[in-house]
Amino acid sequence: MATLAAHAAGPLPYRDEDSDGLSLTYHRLMLVLLLFAGVTALVVLRLAYLQVSTDRSGVAAIGNPLIPPRADIVDRNGVPLARTIDAWSIGVHPRRVIGDKAALAARLAELMPERSTAHYLALLNADSNYRYLARRAVPELVAAVNAIGEPAIVFNREPERLYPQTALAGHILGWTDFDGRGVAGMERVLDGRLTDQALRGQPVALSIDSRVQSTMESELAAAVAAQSAEGGTGIVLDVQTGEIVAMASAPTFNPNAAGRSDPSALYNRATMGVYELGSVFKPITVAAALEAGVVTSMAQRWDAGSPVAIGRFRISDDHPLGRAITVPELLIHSSNIATARIADQMGPERMQAAFRGLGFDQAPPIELNERARPLWPRDWGRATVLTSGFGHGIAVTPLHLASAYAALVNGGIWRPATLMRLEPAAVPDGRRVFSEATSHRMRQLLRMIVTHGTGRRADAPGFRIGGKTGTAEKVSSTGGYSRRLNVSTFAAAFPMDRPRYVVVVMMDAPRGNAETFGLTTAAWTAAPVVKSVIARTGPLLGIIPDDNRDIDTSELLPLVGGSGH
Amino acid sequence: MIVSGFKPVGWVAGIGAAALCCYMLSLQVASERSELASLERQIVHTRQEIRSLQTELGTRGRLQQLEQWNAEVLALSAPVADQFLESNVSLARFDVQQPSLDDRARLRMAAADTAQPPAAPAAPAAAPTAQPALRLASAPVAVQNGTASPTRPLVRRASLVVDPAPAPAPPPAPTPARSASRPAAPADSGASPLLDDSTLRDLGAQSRSERGGGARN
């Protein structure tokens, strides 16, 4: 600038025509100079702008790796049940293999024996860019394969769904496929929520309590093994909210390797199995009769002396009492005859209404897709009405039964069962199916069945358990009921003075053992499971056993005759 | 003139320096930022590690495994009703131990202790000769407090006395064994004649007053 000014100030020693051309040149030079200066200034300004305005604080936030690609599933206490971790996968680029393919295949088969050498050789010779050799590989295997030294073999980290508790609650959780989509259980139900961009940082809490679930599963598995049963199921349900605290089905499977498990183990008996559950229906029939005014007094006597004949069928008792019995006696001795007489008086409409009220005519209201519709009788003739009173001719899932028992003891409110943890405000209102008085009466009666009747083997001291046994004959493969094949169920609630939880245990086709004296009835098969589950989990659920507390049944005890056993 | 000629140069230099300062500052900020970012990355990495370790721990200590360990090793069983207590009253029910005669006697001794030095009531009854030894044992403490200057020379004498004292008094009460052993170290024979009754009385009074005011056990 200073130089330019100096030249301009000085005299121009040229002629006019020259000075004109010169000034033009100067102007041009000036223009070029300005152009250069402008461009340089632009670059400098741009650099300055970039230096000042670039926000580097966002560098660390690139794809926050703390947010899993799929949300965790936890139990009601926050114990992780399903997580996504980074797992190793082993792949190969078949076209880039430089070593001896046959030797490589043999070595791979040695390290990963689940597939044959020929299979690996086919993989290595495949006309493709990339093939998986193994997914979800353990680090030891990765290290071993890496030691082969073949550069065409590559290792990647891939998100993998892990179920840390292995087989625990496998039927509830379900599993995902290799692409991370839920294909069964809650993984499938919650797929949208679990992969939601905004929500996947937050774990989803189920209603399951993993401690109770684990206890139920181990006790059930032990009983199924001891009695060589086909299977079994156990449910623990919160009677006030409908939350399922535990739901087990034996045999179990490991969702970490769902594809490799026995297909029969994937069957969830609690929601998919419909069974004629037998005598556990009797309290429901009695409660419905109390509601309907058919049973007006506990002292009312019902003839159990002679079998009831319907056409060519006869309804009889295993241990005939040979006299008229009161309602408490009916339940304590589990009399089919007296129950059939009550159901007869109820009639088809009122029986159906009672069962519909408890949701026995539709699939259990639970989130899982793996659920079955009950076998609702098409024809409600007299035979159906009478047999449905004691749980034959109508087949429901064990979960139906658990919900019904919850309504029976919680004051008469039926609520849908759920696998999601509910905040106190979110508990559904439910619908009233029994009156408060009926519910109270049923609590007394159920407690008496355990203290004086067929449920004695479930009486864990101090837990005030009330419940009903049910031993139904199973339809055998040849058709027709088999006396040897039973579905033995024990449906219980505790503590009876203020019911909190319903526990239902069902054994599918147990065979007696020496411990049960060869008996397959519920009292010997299912009731002990209920007892040990309650004894182990009661304190965890906040129910402290107390020998000095119980529901008052003194008003009903005089109604029980002396022939009790 | 020269100064005015260099003025633009000065301006340029000044502006250049200022720009450099600004740039240095900005560079400093950028480096701090990148450091922060790397720290954040480290935090994220650590959190990931924590998560994976938690997962591993949870998997290794899964409930089925615990159940198996319980079945094989611990053999714990469910608590029964008796093991739960409802209130303090039911807890007090378990305090079934009745105080024996011995316990009561000990209690009374403790009560006497606060009133008088422990040795004082026992020693004179057992053997009068033991008294000087006992009193003397506690004497040095009293002297150290320096409450009475004339007792100072007595200290040495008192401690010297101890050794001959146990000799004529073999049956002292069992309690003074501890206190007697302490002055036994600087024992010196031939000091017994220096121990006259007035000295003993002084020392005894001092020790009593000290114990009554200070030590309570």
PDB file of C-alpha atoms in Angstrom, chain B residues 1-203:
ATOM      1  CA  MET B   1      10.431  11.290  11.966  1.00  0.00           C
ATOM      2  CA  ILE B   2      11.949   7.875  12.078  1.00  0.00           C
ATOM      3  CA  VAL B   3       9.436   6.958  14.690  1.00  0.00           C
ATOM      4  CA  SER B   4       6.572   8.032  12.477  1.00  0.00           C
ATOM      5  CA  GLY B   5       8.073   6.013   9.591  1.00  0.00           C
ATOM      6  CA  PHE B   6       8.070   2.897  11.693  1.00  0.00           C
ATOM      7  CA  LYS B   7       4.565   3.553  12.905  1.00  0.00           C
ATOM      8  CA  PRO B   8       2.900   1.248  10.372  1.00  0.00           C
ATOM      9  CA  VAL B   9       5.474  -1.409  11.107  1.00  0.00           C
ATOM     10  CA  GLY B  10       4.624  -1.042  14.749  1.00  0.00           C
ATOM     11  CA  TRP B  11       0.958  -1.368  13.953  1.00  0.00           C
ATOM     12  CA  VAL B  12       1.537  -4.423  11.868  1.00  0.00           C
ATOM     13  CA  ALA B  13       3.714  -5.935  14.567  1.00  0.00           C
ATOM     14  CA  GLY B  14       1.160  -5.063  17.213  1.00  0.00           C
ATOM     15  CA  ILE B  15      -1.733  -6.484  15.277  1.00  0.00           C
ATOM     16  CA  GLY B  16       0.325  -9.531  14.387  1.00  0.00           C
ATOM     17  CA  ALA B  17       1.181 -10.080  18.033  1.00  0.00           C
ATOM     18  CA  ALA B  18      -2.421  -9.642  19.034  1.00  0.00           C
ATOM     19  CA  ALA B  19      -3.574 -12.055  16.347  1.00  0.00           C
ATOM     20  CA  LEU B  20      -0.917 -14.504  17.422  1.00  0.00           C
ATOM     21  CA  CYS B  21      -2.074 -14.217  21.003  1.00  0.00           C
ATOM     22  CA  CYS B  22      -5.635 -14.811  19.913  1.00  0.00           C
ATOM     23  CA  TYR B  23      -4.564 -17.763  17.873  1.00  0.00           C
ATOM     24  CA  MET B  24      -2.523 -19.184  20.725  1.00  0.00           C
ATOM     25  CA  LEU B  25      -5.509 -18.810  22.982  1.00  0.00           C
ATOM     26  CA  SER B  26      -7.737 -20.517  20.500  1.00  0.00           C
ATOM     27  CA  LEU B  27      -5.173 -23.283  20.085  1.00  0.00           C
ATOM     28  CA  GLN B  28      -5.043 -23.690  23.822  1.00  0.00           C
ATOM     29  CA  VAL B  29      -8.804 -24.007  23.954  1.00  0.00           C
ATOM     30  CA  ALA B  30      -8.780 -26.506  21.134  1.00  0.00           C
ATOM     31  CA  SER B  31      -6.198 -28.660  22.828  1.00  0.00           C
ATOM     32  CA  GLU B  32      -8.128 -28.514  26.086  1.00  0.00           C
ATOM     33  CA  ARG B  33     -11.199 -29.524  24.219  1.00  0.00           C
ATOM     34  CA  SER B  34      -9.556 -32.460  22.556  1.00  0.00           C
ATOM     35  CA  GLU B  35      -8.207 -33.545  25.898  1.00  0.00           C
ATOM     36  CA  LEU B  36     -11.687 -33.338  27.330  1.00  0.00           C
ATOM     37  CA  ALA B  37     -13.005 -35.338  24.428  1.00  0.00           C
ATOM     38  CA  SER B  38     -10.445 -38.050  24.918  1.00  0.00           C
ATOM     39  CA  LEU B  39     -11.297 -38.127  28.609  1.00  0.00           C
ATOM     40  CA  GLU B  40     -14.939 -38.482  27.728  1.00  0.00           C
ATOM     41  CA  ARG B  41     -14.110 -41.294  25.365  1.00  0.00           C
ATOM     42  CA  GLN B  42     -12.195 -42.910  28.166  1.00  0.00           C
ATOM     43  CA  ILE B  43     -15.167 -42.550  30.489  1.00  0.00           C
ATOM     44  CA  VAL B  44     -17.429 -44.111  27.914  1.00  0.00           C
ATOM     45  CA  HIS B  45     -14.964 -46.916  27.404  1.00  0.00           C
ATOM     46  CA  THR B  46     -14.732 -47.506  31.140  1.00  0.00           C
ATOM     47  CA  ARG B  47     -18.475 -47.522  31.468  1.00  0.00           C
ATOM     48  CA  GLN B  48     -18.708 -50.052  28.704  1.00  0.00           C
ATOM     49  CA  GLU B  49     -16.142 -52.143  30.481  1.00  0.00           C
ATOM     50  CA  ILE B  50     -18.087 -51.841  33.729  1.00  0.00           C
ATOM     51  CA  ARG B  51     -21.200 -52.956  31.950  1.00  0.00           C
ATOM     52  CA  SER B  52     -19.549 -55.941  30.377  1.00  0.00           C
ATOM     53  CA  LEU B  53     -17.937 -56.895  33.669  1.00  0.00           C
ATOM     54  CA  GLN B  54     -21.273 -56.565  35.410  1.00  0.00           C
ATOM     55  CA  THR B  55     -22.795 -58.772  32.785  1.00  0.00           C
ATOM     56  CA  GLU B  56     -20.060 -61.325  33.221  1.00  0.00           C
ATOM     57  CA  LEU B  57     -20.398 -61.244  36.982  1.00  0.00           C
ATOM     58  CA  GLY B  58     -24.150 -61.570  36.737  1.00  0.00           C
ATOM     59  CA  THR B  59     -23.811 -64.477  34.371  1.00  0.00           C
ATOM     60  CA  ARG B  60     -21.285 -66.277  36.503  1.00  0.00           C
ATOM     61  CA  GLY B  61     -23.318 -65.653  39.647  1.00  0.00           C
ATOM     62  CA  ARG B  62     -26.671 -66.394  38.106  1.00  0.00           C
ATOM     63  CA  LEU B  63     -29.413 -67.662  40.339  1.00  0.00           C
ATOM     64  CA  GLN B  64     -29.256 -71.190  38.981  1.00  0.00           C
ATOM     65  CA  GLN B  65     -25.569 -71.307  39.806  1.00  0.00           C
ATOM     66  CA  LEU B  66     -26.231 -70.032  43.315  1.00  0.00           C
ATOM     67  CA  GLU B  67     -28.928 -72.644  43.690  1.00  0.00           C
ATOM     68  CA  GLN B  68     -26.467 -75.320  42.636  1.00  0.00           C
ATOM     69  CA  TRP B  69     -23.850 -74.086  45.070  1.00  0.00           C
ATOM     70  CA  ASN B  70     -26.451 -74.079  47.788  1.00  0.00           C
ATOM     71  CA  ALA B  71     -27.410 -77.640  46.960  1.00  0.00           C
ATOM     72  CA  GLU B  72     -23.804 -78.823  46.879  1.00  0.00           C
ATOM     73  CA  VAL B  73     -22.044 -76.824  49.542  1.00  0.00           C
ATOM     74  CA  LEU B  74     -24.066 -74.406  51.626  1.00  0.00           C
ATOM     75  CA  ALA B  75     -27.225 -76.443  52.172  1.00  0.00           C
ATOM     76  CA  LEU B  76     -29.170 -73.428  53.388  1.00  0.00           C
ATOM     77  CA  SER B  77     -32.857 -73.970  53.885  1.00  0.00           C
ATOM     78  CA  ALA B  78     -35.826 -71.655  54.065  1.00  0.00           C
ATOM     79  CA  PRO B  79     -36.269 -69.875  57.387  1.00  0.00           C
ATOM     80  CA  VAL B  80     -39.155 -71.057  59.530  1.00  0.00           C
ATOM     81  CA  ALA B  81     -41.651 -69.004  61.479  1.00  0.00           C
ATOM     82  CA  ASP B  82     -39.660 -69.233  64.726  1.00  0.00           C
ATOM     83  CA  GLN B  83     -36.736 -67.447  63.139  1.00  0.00           C
ATOM     84  CA  PHE B  84     -38.674 -64.248  62.624  1.00  0.00           C
ATOM     85  CA  LEU B  85     -39.380 -61.882  65.479  1.00  0.00           C
ATOM     86  CA  GLU B  86     -42.158 -59.410  65.368  1.00  0.00           C
ATOM     87  CA  SER B  87     -41.092 -56.931  68.023  1.00  0.00           C
ATOM     88  CA  ASN B  88     -38.567 -56.126  70.716  1.00  0.00           C
ATOM     89  CA  VAL B  89     -40.794 -57.823  73.214  1.00  0.00           C
ATOM     90  CA  SER B  90     -40.527 -61.132  71.417  1.00  0.00           C
ATOM     91  CA  LEU B  91     -36.783 -60.630  71.219  1.00  0.00           C
ATOM     92  CA  ALA B  92     -36.634 -60.062  74.982  1.00  0.00           C
ATOM     93  CA  ARG B  93     -38.332 -63.418  75.422  1.00  0.00           C
ATOM     94  CA  PHE B  94     -35.038 -65.045  74.449  1.00  0.00           C
ATOM     95  CA  ASP B  95     -33.175 -63.432  77.322  1.00  0.00           C
ATOM     96  CA  VAL B  96     -33.717 -66.387  79.606  1.00  0.00           C
ATOM     97  CA  GLN B  97     -30.430 -66.238  81.527  1.00  0.00           C
ATOM     98  CA  GLN B  98     -31.030 -65.578  85.239  1.00  0.00           C
ATOM     99  CA  PRO B  99     -28.244 -63.732  87.036  1.00  0.00           C
ATOM    100  CA  SER B 100     -26.421 -66.218  89.240  1.00  0.00           C
ATOM    101  CA  LEU B 101     -25.234 -65.464  92.771  1.00  0.00           C
ATOM    102  CA  ASP B 102     -21.789 -64.950  91.401  1.00  0.00           C
ATOM    103  CA  ASP B 103     -23.001 -62.326  88.956  1.00  0.00           C
ATOM    104  CA  ARG B 104     -24.819 -60.470  91.692  1.00  0.00           C
ATOM    105  CA  ALA B 105     -21.777 -60.537  93.978  1.00  0.00           C
ATOM    106  CA  ARG B 106     -19.638 -59.124  91.205  1.00  0.00           C
ATOM    107  CA  LEU B 107     -22.152 -56.415  90.696  1.00  0.00           C
ATOM    108  CA  ARG B 108     -22.000 -55.366  94.291  1.00  0.00           C
ATOM    109  CA  MET B 109     -18.219 -55.278  94.150  1.00  0.00           C
ATOM    110  CA  ALA B 110     -18.375 -52.901  91.254  1.00  0.00           C
ATOM    111  CA  ALA B 111     -20.616 -50.605  93.181  1.00  0.00           C
ATOM    112  CA  ALA B 112     -18.201 -50.586  96.107  1.00  0.00           C
ATOM    113  CA  ASP B 113     -15.372 -49.857  93.732  1.00  0.00           C
ATOM    114  CA  THR B 114     -16.572 -46.365  92.923  1.00  0.00           C
ATOM    115  CA  ALA B 115     -16.832 -45.465  96.594  1.00  0.00           C
ATOM    116  CA  GLN B 116     -13.412 -46.642  97.684  1.00  0.00           C
ATOM    117  CA  PRO B 117     -10.191 -47.944  96.171  1.00  0.00           C
ATOM    118  CA  PRO B 118     -10.658 -51.623  95.461  1.00  0.00           C
ATOM    119  CA  ALA B 119      -7.776 -52.744  97.542  1.00  0.00           C
ATOM    120  CA  ALA B 120      -8.701 -50.776 100.600  1.00  0.00           C
ATOM    121  CA  PRO B 121     -11.690 -52.795 101.817  1.00  0.00           C
ATOM    122  CA  ALA B 122     -10.214 -56.153 100.940  1.00  0.00           C
ATOM    123  CA  ALA B 123      -6.656 -55.764 102.045  1.00  0.00           C
ATOM    124  CA  PRO B 124      -7.047 -54.759 105.678  1.00  0.00           C
ATOM    125  CA  ALA B 125      -9.423 -57.587 106.266  1.00  0.00           C
ATOM    126  CA  ALA B 126      -7.138 -60.172 104.765  1.00  0.00           C
ATOM    127  CA  ALA B 127      -3.815 -59.137 106.134  1.00  0.00           C
ATOM    128  CA  PRO B 128      -2.879 -55.825 107.753  1.00  0.00           C
ATOM    129  CA  THR B 129       0.698 -56.202 106.547  1.00  0.00           C
ATOM    130  CA  ALA B 130      -0.446 -56.058 102.940  1.00  0.00           C
ATOM    131  CA  GLN B 131      -1.806 -52.590 103.392  1.00  0.00           C
ATOM    132  CA  PRO B 132       1.411 -50.666 102.982  1.00  0.00           C
ATOM    133  CA  ALA B 133       2.298 -52.492  99.820  1.00  0.00           C
ATOM    134  CA  LEU B 134      -1.019 -51.690  98.256  1.00  0.00           C
ATOM    135  CA  ARG B 135      -1.092 -48.069  99.203  1.00  0.00           C
ATOM    136  CA  LEU B 136       2.412 -47.547  98.109  1.00  0.00           C
ATOM    137  CA  ALA B 137       1.754 -48.967  94.739  1.00  0.00           C
ATOM    138  CA  SER B 138      -0.612 -46.198  93.883  1.00  0.00           C
ATOM    139  CA  ALA B 139       1.419 -43.553  95.588  1.00  0.00           C
ATOM    140  CA  PRO B 140       3.666 -42.527  92.674  1.00  0.00           C
ATOM    141  CA  VAL B 141       0.636 -41.489  90.718  1.00  0.00           C
ATOM    142  CA  ALA B 142      -0.472 -39.175  93.426  1.00  0.00           C
ATOM    143  CA  VAL B 143       2.952 -37.614  93.697  1.00  0.00           C
ATOM    144  CA  GLN B 144       3.209 -36.997  90.007  1.00  0.00           C
ATOM    145  CA  ASN B 145       0.225 -34.764  90.267  1.00  0.00           C
ATOM    146  CA  GLY B 146       2.361 -32.660  92.567  1.00  0.00           C
ATOM    147  CA  THR B 147      -0.391 -31.698  94.938  1.00  0.00           C
ATOM    148  CA  ALA B 148       1.883 -31.783  97.979  1.00  0.00           C
ATOM    149  CA  SER B 149       5.548 -30.961  97.774  1.00  0.00           C
ATOM    150  CA  PRO B 150       6.634 -32.585 101.057  1.00  0.00           C
ATOM    151  CA  THR B 151       5.547 -35.966  99.734  1.00  0.00           C
ATOM    152  CA  ARG B 152       8.088 -35.843  96.968  1.00  0.00           C
ATOM    153  CA  PRO B 153      10.980 -37.354  98.897  1.00  0.00           C
ATOM    154  CA  LEU B 154       8.657 -40.018 100.121  1.00  0.00           C
ATOM    155  CA  VAL B 155       8.142 -41.292  96.681  1.00  0.00           C
ATOM    156  CA  ARG B 156      11.476 -42.855  96.454  1.00  0.00           C
ATOM    157  CA  ARG B 157      11.167 -44.296  99.846  1.00  0.00           C
ATOM    158  CA  ALA B 158       7.742 -45.606  99.156  1.00  0.00           C
ATOM    159  CA  SER B 159       8.805 -47.451  96.065  1.00  0.00           C
ATOM    160  CA  LEU B 160      11.759 -48.876  97.819  1.00  0.00           C
ATOM    161  CA  VAL B 161       9.616 -50.252 100.545  1.00  0.00           C
ATOM    162  CA  VAL B 162       7.586 -52.440  98.322  1.00  0.00           C
ATOM    163  CA  ASP B 163      10.019 -55.238  97.893  1.00  0.00           C
ATOM    164  CA  PRO B 164      10.255 -56.234 101.515  1.00  0.00           C
ATOM    165  CA  ALA B 165       6.549 -55.724 101.957  1.00  0.00           C
ATOM    166  CA  PRO B 166       5.366 -58.755  99.921  1.00  0.00           C
ATOM    167  CA  ALA B 167       7.774 -60.923 101.816  1.00  0.00           C
ATOM    168  CA  PRO B 168       6.070 -60.615 105.170  1.00  0.00           C
ATOM    169  CA  ALA B 169       2.671 -60.499 103.523  1.00  0.00           C
ATOM    170  CA  PRO B 170       2.275 -63.514 101.283  1.00  0.00           C
ATOM    171  CA  PRO B 171      -1.514 -63.688 101.575  1.00  0.00           C
ATOM    172  CA  PRO B 172      -2.583 -60.369 100.090  1.00  0.00           C
ATOM    173  CA  ALA B 173      -5.878 -60.186  98.287  1.00  0.00           C
ATOM    174  CA  PRO B 174      -5.579 -61.540  94.751  1.00  0.00           C
ATOM    175  CA  THR B 175      -6.456 -58.208  93.222  1.00  0.00           C
ATOM    176  CA  PRO B 176      -3.312 -56.283  94.117  1.00  0.00           C
ATOM    177  CA  ALA B 177      -1.057 -58.580  92.121  1.00  0.00           C
ATOM    178  CA  ARG B 178      -1.072 -56.166  89.231  1.00  0.00           C
ATOM    179  CA  SER B 179      -0.286 -53.069  91.244  1.00  0.00           C
ATOM    180  CA  ALA B 180       2.331 -54.792  93.362  1.00  0.00           C
ATOM    181  CA  SER B 181       4.321 -55.983  90.407  1.00  0.00           C
ATOM    182  CA  ARG B 182       4.883 -52.501  89.079  1.00  0.00           C
ATOM    183  CA  PRO B 183       6.890 -51.023  91.911  1.00  0.00           C
ATOM    184  CA  ALA B 184       8.782 -54.274  92.323  1.00  0.00           C
ATOM    185  CA  ALA B 185      11.161 -53.322  89.526  1.00  0.00           C
ATOM    186  CA  PRO B 186      13.078 -50.529  91.250  1.00  0.00           C
ATOM    187  CA  ALA B 187      13.136 -52.495  94.465  1.00  0.00           C
ATOM    188  CA  ASP B 188      15.948 -51.762  96.856  1.00  0.00           C
ATOM    189  CA  SER B 189      16.614 -53.680 100.077  1.00  0.00           C
ATOM    190  CA  GLY B 190      17.114 -52.002 103.405  1.00  0.00           C
ATOM    191  CA  ALA B 191      14.534 -49.283 102.913  1.00  0.00           C
ATOM    192  CA  SER B 192      11.918 -50.742 105.213  1.00  0.00           C
ATOM    193  CA  PRO B 193      12.869 -48.753 108.333  1.00  0.00           C
ATOM    194  CA  LEU B 194      12.067 -45.556 106.474  1.00  0.00           C
ATOM    195  CA  LEU B 195       8.430 -46.515 106.234  1.00  0.00           C
ATOM    196  CA  ASP B 196       6.763 -45.168 109.286  1.00  0.00           C
ATOM    197  CA  ASP B 197       3.091 -44.860 110.061  1.00  0.00           C
ATOM    198  CA  SER B 198       2.725 -41.182 109.228  1.00  0.00           C
ATOM    199  CA  THR B 199       4.212 -41.690 105.814  1.00  0.00           C
ATOM    200  CA  LEU B 200       1.816 -44.474 105.123  1.00  0.00           C
ATOM    201  CA  ARG B 201      -1.088 -42.410 106.268  1.00  0.00           C
ATOM    202  CA  ASP B 202      -0.114 -39.498 104.049  1.00  0.00           C
ATOM    203  CA  LEU B 203       0.278 -41.656 101.049  1.00  0.00           C
TER     204      LEU B 203
END
